[in-house]
Coordinates of C-alpha atoms in Angstrom, one line a residue:
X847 CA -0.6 -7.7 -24.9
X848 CA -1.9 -5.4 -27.7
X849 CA 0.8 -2.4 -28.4
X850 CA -2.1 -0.6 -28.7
X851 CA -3.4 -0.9 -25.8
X852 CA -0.1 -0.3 -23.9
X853 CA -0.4 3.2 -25.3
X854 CA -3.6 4.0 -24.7
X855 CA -2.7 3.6 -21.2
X856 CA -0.1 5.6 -21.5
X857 CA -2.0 8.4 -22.4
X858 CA -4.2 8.4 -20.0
X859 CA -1.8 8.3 -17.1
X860 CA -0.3 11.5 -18.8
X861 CA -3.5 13.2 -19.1
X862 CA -4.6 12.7 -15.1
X863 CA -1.6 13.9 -14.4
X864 CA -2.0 16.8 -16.6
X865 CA -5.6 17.5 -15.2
X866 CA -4.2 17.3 -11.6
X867 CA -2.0 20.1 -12.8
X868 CA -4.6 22.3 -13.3
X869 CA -5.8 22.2 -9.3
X870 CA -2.3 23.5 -8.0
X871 CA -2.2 27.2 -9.3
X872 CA -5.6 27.4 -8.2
X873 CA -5.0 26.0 -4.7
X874 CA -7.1 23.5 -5.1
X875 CA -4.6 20.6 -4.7
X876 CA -3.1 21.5 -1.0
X877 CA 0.7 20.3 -0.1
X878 CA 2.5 18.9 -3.0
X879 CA 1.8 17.2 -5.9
X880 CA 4.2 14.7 -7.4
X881 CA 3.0 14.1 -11.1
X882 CA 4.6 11.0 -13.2
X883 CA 5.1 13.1 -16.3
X884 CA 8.0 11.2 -18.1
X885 CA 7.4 8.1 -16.7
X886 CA 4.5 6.5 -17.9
X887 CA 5.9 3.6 -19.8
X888 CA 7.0 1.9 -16.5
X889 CA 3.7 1.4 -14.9
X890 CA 2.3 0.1 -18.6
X891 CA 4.1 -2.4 -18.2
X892 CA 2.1 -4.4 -16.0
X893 CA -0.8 -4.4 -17.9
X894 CA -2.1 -7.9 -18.0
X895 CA 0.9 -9.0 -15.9
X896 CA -0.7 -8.1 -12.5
X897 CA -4.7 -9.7 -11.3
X898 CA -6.8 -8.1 -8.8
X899 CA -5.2 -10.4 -6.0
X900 CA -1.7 -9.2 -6.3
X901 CA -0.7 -6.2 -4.2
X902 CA 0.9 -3.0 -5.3
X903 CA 2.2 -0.6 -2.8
X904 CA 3.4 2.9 -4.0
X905 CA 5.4 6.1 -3.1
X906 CA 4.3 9.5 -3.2
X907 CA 4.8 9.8 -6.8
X908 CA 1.7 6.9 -7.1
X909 CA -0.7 8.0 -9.7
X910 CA 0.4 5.3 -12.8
X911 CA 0.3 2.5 -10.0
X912 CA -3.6 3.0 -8.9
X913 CA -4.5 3.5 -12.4
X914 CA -2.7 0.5 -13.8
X915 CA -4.2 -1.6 -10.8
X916 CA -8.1 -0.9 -12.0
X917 CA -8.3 2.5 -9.3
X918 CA -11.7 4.1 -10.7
X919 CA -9.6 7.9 -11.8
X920 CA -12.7 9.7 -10.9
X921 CA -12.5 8.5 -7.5
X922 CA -8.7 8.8 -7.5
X923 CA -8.6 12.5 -9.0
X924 CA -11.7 13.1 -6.0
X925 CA -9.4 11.8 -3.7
X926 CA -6.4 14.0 -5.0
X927 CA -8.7 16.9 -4.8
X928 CA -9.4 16.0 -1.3
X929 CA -13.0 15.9 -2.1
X930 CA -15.8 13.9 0.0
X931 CA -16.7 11.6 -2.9
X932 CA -12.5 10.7 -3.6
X933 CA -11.7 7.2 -2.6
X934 CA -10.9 7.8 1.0
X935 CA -13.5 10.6 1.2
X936 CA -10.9 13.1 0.9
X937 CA -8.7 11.8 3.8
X938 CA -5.3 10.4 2.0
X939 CA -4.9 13.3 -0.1
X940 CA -2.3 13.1 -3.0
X941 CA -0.1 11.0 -0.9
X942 CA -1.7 8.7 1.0
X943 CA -4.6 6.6 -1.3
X944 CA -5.8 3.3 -0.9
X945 CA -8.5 0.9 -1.9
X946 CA -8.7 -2.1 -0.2
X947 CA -10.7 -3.4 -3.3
X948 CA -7.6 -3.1 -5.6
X949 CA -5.5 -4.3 -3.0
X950 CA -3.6 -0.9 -3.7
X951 CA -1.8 1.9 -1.2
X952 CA 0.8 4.2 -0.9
X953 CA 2.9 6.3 1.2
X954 CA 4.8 9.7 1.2
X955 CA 7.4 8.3 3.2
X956 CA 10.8 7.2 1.0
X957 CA 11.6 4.0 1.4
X958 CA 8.7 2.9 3.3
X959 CA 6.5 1.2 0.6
X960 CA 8.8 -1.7 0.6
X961 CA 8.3 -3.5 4.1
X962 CA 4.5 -3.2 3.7
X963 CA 4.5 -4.9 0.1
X964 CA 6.8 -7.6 2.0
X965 CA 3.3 -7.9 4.7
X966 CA 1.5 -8.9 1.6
X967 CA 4.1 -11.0 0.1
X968 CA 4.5 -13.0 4.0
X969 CA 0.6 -13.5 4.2
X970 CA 0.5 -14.8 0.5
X971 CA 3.3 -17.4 1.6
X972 CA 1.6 -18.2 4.6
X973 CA -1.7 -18.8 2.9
X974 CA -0.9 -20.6 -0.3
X975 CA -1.7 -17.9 -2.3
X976 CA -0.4 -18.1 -5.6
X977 CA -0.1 -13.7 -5.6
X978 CA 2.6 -11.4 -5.7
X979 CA 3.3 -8.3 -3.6
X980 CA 4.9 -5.1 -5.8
X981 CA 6.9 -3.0 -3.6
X982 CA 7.6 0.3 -5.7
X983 CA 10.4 3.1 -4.8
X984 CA 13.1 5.4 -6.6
X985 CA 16.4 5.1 -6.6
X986 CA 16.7 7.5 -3.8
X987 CA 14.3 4.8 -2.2
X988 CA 16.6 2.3 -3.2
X989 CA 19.3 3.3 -0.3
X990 CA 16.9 3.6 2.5
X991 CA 17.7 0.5 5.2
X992 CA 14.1 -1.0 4.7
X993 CA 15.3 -1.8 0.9
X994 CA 18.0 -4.4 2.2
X995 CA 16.1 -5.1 5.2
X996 CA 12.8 -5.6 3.1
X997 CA 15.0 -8.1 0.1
X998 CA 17.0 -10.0 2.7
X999 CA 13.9 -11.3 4.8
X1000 CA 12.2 -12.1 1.0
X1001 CA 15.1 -13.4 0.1
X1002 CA 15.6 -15.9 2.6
X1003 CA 12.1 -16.5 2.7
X1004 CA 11.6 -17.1 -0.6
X1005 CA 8.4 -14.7 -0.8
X1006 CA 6.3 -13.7 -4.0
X1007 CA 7.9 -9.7 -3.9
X1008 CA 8.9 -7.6 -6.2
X1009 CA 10.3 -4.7 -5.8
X1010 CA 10.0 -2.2 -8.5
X1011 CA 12.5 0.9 -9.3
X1012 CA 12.0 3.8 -11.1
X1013 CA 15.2 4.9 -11.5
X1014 CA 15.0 8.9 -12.6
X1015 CA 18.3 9.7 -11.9
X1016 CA 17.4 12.3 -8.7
X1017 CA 17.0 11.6 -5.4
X1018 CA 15.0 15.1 -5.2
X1019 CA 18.3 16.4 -6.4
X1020 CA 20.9 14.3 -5.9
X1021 CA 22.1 12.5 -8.9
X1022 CA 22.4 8.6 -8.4
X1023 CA 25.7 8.3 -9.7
X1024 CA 26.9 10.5 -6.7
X1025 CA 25.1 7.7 -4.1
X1026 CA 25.4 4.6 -5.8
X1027 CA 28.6 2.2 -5.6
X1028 CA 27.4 0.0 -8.2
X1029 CA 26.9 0.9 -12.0
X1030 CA 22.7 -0.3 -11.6
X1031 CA 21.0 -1.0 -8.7
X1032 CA 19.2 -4.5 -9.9
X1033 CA 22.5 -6.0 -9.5
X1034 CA 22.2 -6.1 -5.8
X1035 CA 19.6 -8.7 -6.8
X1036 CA 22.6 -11.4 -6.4
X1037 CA 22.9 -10.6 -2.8
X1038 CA 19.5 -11.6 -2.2
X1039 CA 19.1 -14.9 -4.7
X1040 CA 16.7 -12.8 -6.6
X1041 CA 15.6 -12.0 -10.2
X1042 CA 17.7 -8.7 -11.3
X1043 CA 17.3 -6.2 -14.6
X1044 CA 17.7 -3.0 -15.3
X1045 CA 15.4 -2.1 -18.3
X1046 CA 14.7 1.1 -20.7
X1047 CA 11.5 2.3 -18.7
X1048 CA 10.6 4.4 -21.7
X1049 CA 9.7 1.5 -23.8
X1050 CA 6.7 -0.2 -22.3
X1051 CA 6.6 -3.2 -24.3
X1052 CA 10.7 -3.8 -22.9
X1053 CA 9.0 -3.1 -19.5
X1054 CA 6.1 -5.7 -19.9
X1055 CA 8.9 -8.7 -21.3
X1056 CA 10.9 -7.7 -18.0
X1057 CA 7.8 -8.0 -15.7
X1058 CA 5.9 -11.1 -16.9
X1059 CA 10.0 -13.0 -16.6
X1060 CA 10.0 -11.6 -13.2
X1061 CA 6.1 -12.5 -12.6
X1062 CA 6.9 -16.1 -14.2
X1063 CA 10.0 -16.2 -11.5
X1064 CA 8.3 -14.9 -8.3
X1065 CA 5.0 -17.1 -9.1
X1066 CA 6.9 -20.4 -9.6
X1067 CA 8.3 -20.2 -5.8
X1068 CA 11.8 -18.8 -6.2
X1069 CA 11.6 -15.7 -4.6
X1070 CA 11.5 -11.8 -5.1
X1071 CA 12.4 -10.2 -7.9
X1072 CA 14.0 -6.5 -8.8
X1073 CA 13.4 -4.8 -11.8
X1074 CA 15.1 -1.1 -11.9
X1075 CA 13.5 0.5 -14.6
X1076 CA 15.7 3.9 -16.0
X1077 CA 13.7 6.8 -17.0
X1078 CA 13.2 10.9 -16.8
X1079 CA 11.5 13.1 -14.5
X1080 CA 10.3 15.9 -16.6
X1081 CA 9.0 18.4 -13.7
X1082 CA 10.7 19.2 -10.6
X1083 CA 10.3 16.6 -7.6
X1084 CA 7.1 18.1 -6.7
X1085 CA 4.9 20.9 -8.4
X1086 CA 7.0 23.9 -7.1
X1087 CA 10.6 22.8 -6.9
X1088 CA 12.2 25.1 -8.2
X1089 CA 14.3 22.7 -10.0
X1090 CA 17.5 24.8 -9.8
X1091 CA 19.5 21.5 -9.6
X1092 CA 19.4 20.8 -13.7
X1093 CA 20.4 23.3 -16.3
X1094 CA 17.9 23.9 -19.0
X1095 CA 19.4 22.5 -21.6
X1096 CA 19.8 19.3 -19.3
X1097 CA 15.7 19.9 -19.4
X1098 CA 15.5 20.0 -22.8
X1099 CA 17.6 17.3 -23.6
X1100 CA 15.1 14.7 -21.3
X1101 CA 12.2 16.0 -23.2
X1102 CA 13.7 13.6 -26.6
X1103 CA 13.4 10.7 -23.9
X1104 CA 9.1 11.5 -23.9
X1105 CA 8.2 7.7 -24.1
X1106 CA 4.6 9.1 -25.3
X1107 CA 6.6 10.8 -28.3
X1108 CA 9.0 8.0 -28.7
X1109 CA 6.1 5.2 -28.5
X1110 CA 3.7 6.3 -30.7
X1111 CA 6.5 7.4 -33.3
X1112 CA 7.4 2.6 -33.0
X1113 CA 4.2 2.2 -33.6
X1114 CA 3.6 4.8 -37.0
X1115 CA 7.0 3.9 -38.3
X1116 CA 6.3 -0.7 -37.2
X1117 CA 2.5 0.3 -39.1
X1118 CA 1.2 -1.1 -35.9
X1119 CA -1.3 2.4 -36.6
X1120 CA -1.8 5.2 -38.4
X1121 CA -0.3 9.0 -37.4
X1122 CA -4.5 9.8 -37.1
X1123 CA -5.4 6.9 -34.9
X1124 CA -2.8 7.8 -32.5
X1125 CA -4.1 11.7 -32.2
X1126 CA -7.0 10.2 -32.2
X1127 CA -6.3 8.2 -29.0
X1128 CA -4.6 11.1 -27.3
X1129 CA -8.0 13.3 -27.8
X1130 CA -10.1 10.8 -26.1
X1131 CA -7.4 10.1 -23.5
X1132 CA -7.5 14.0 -22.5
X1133 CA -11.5 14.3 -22.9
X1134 CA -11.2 11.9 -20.6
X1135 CA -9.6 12.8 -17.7
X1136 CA -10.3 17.1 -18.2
X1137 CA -14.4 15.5 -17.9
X1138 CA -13.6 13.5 -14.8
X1139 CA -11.7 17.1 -13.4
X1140 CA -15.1 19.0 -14.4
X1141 CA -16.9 16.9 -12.3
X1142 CA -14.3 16.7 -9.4
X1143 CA -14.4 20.5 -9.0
X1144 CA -18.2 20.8 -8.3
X1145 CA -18.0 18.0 -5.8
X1146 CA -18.1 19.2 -2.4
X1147 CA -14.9 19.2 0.6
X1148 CA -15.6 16.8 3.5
X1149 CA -17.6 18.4 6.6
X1150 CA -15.4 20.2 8.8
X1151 CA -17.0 18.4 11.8
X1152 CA -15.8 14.9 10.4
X1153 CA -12.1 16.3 10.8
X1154 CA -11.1 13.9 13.7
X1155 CA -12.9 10.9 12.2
X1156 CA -11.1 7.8 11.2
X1157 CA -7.8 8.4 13.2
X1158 CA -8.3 5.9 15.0
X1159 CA -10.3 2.4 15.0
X1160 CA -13.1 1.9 17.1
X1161 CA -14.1 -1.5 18.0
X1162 CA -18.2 -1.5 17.3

């Protein structure tokens, strides 16, 4: 994998995010808007580690993983907008995309992501299919019943899972170290016969080593994996928290952990590139996305008469 390319991707998960900002002030964006400021580096990671076959099933804080898994982000930021043309047609909201194509979803509900990657991981097994299911959650996830319930079945089992961590330290705003017995969470992994690691989630290319091993492990019929991957949440849970929780010069201190900043300054100092390609990269990144919002803001709202459509299935 190019380190290039890792940070390209990077940037433009940071600049949807930032584009999605600008709908919340405006009331655009309705309900809350989890952004993954901070935390880009985790979900880089799978770039060229994960096909179109495998699964990835998110949380509420989901933008990275649809982007990552090939998501158009003009359909996503539609779909975040709650416009018609969004990739639901403005049903799922912020919370709640999913693209059958991608074989990508997610939920608002904590914890909850895990049992349904474990579906796809139990139907690759019981096909043959040589695919793997990516469960993703936080640590506050992380002590939710389904996580045991969801490892010990894949466990014993034997299916292609992983489950992924992003470890920001807050459960909304309960530090970790308050709810957690152990000193990491990947070390439950030995309870489950399962590959374990806690890695730097601000490096992507540490990220990417620690996901192709677990790939490697999962694909070669041994079970799930867990990776917890540490990093910083630079907002509040949700656009609106008042974040009251963390003093500001616990804030300020996160902001040196920017694995945008602390990336492109490996690659500048390794010569991998030059200070001018990387601005360079980081103004097409945000040209990028802030075109794609032009264009999501004159698209029109679904039809108030379609309101009750698609709640539930109807044989034809």
């Amino acid at each position: 994998m190019k380190q290039i390319d890792l940070f390209s991707a990077m940037a433009e998960m940071r600049y949807f995010d930032e584009a999605c900002l600008e709908g919340v002030p405006t009331m655009e964006i309705h309900g809350e808007l989890h952004t993954g400021i901070g935390q880009e580096a985790i979900s880089a990671g799978f770039l060229g580690n994960i096909n179109d076959e495998d699964a990835i099933v998110s949380t509420h804080r989901n933008h990275f993983h649809a982007l990552i898994k090939g998501v158009d982000p003009y359909l996503l930021m539609s779909e975040i907008f709650e416009k018609e043309t969004g990739l639901c047609n403005g049903f799922g909201g912020h919370m709640h995309p999913f693209s059958l194509k991608h074989n990508f979803s997610a939920t608002g509900i904590v914890g909850q992501s895990l049992p349904v990657a474990l579906g796809y991981a139990y139907g690759y097994k019981i096909r043959n299919q040589n695919n793997v299911a990516v469960g993703i959650t936080g640590d506050g996830g992380s002590n939710q019943g389904t996580f045991h319930e969801t490892l010990n079945i894949a466990g014993a089992w034997k299916l292609p899972l992983l489950v992924l961590i992003e470890n920001n330290g807050l459960g909304i705003s309960v530090p970790i170290a308050e709810v957690l017995s152990t000193k990491t969470i990947s070390e439950r992994s030995i309870a489950y016969s399962a590959f374990g690691r806690q890695v730097d989630g601000n490096d992507p290319e540490v990220v990417y080593e620690a996901i192709q091993e677990a790939m490697s492990f999962i694909r070669s019929g041994n079970g799930p994996a867990i990776i917890e991957a540490t990093c910083n949440r630079f907002r509040g849970h949700y656009e609106g928290d008042t974040d009251h929780y963390r003093s500001k010069s616990e804030k300020q201190s996160i902001l040196k952990n920017d694995p945008i900043l602390k990336y492109s300054n490996k690659l500048i100092e390794s010569k991998v590139c030059t200070s001018d390609e990387i601005e360079n990269i980081l103004k097409e990144a945000k040209n990028k996305m802030f075109s794609i919002l032009e264009k999501v803001r004159k698209e029109k709202m679904p039809p108030p008469e379609i309101a009750l459509e698609n709640i539930f299935y109807e044989k034809s």
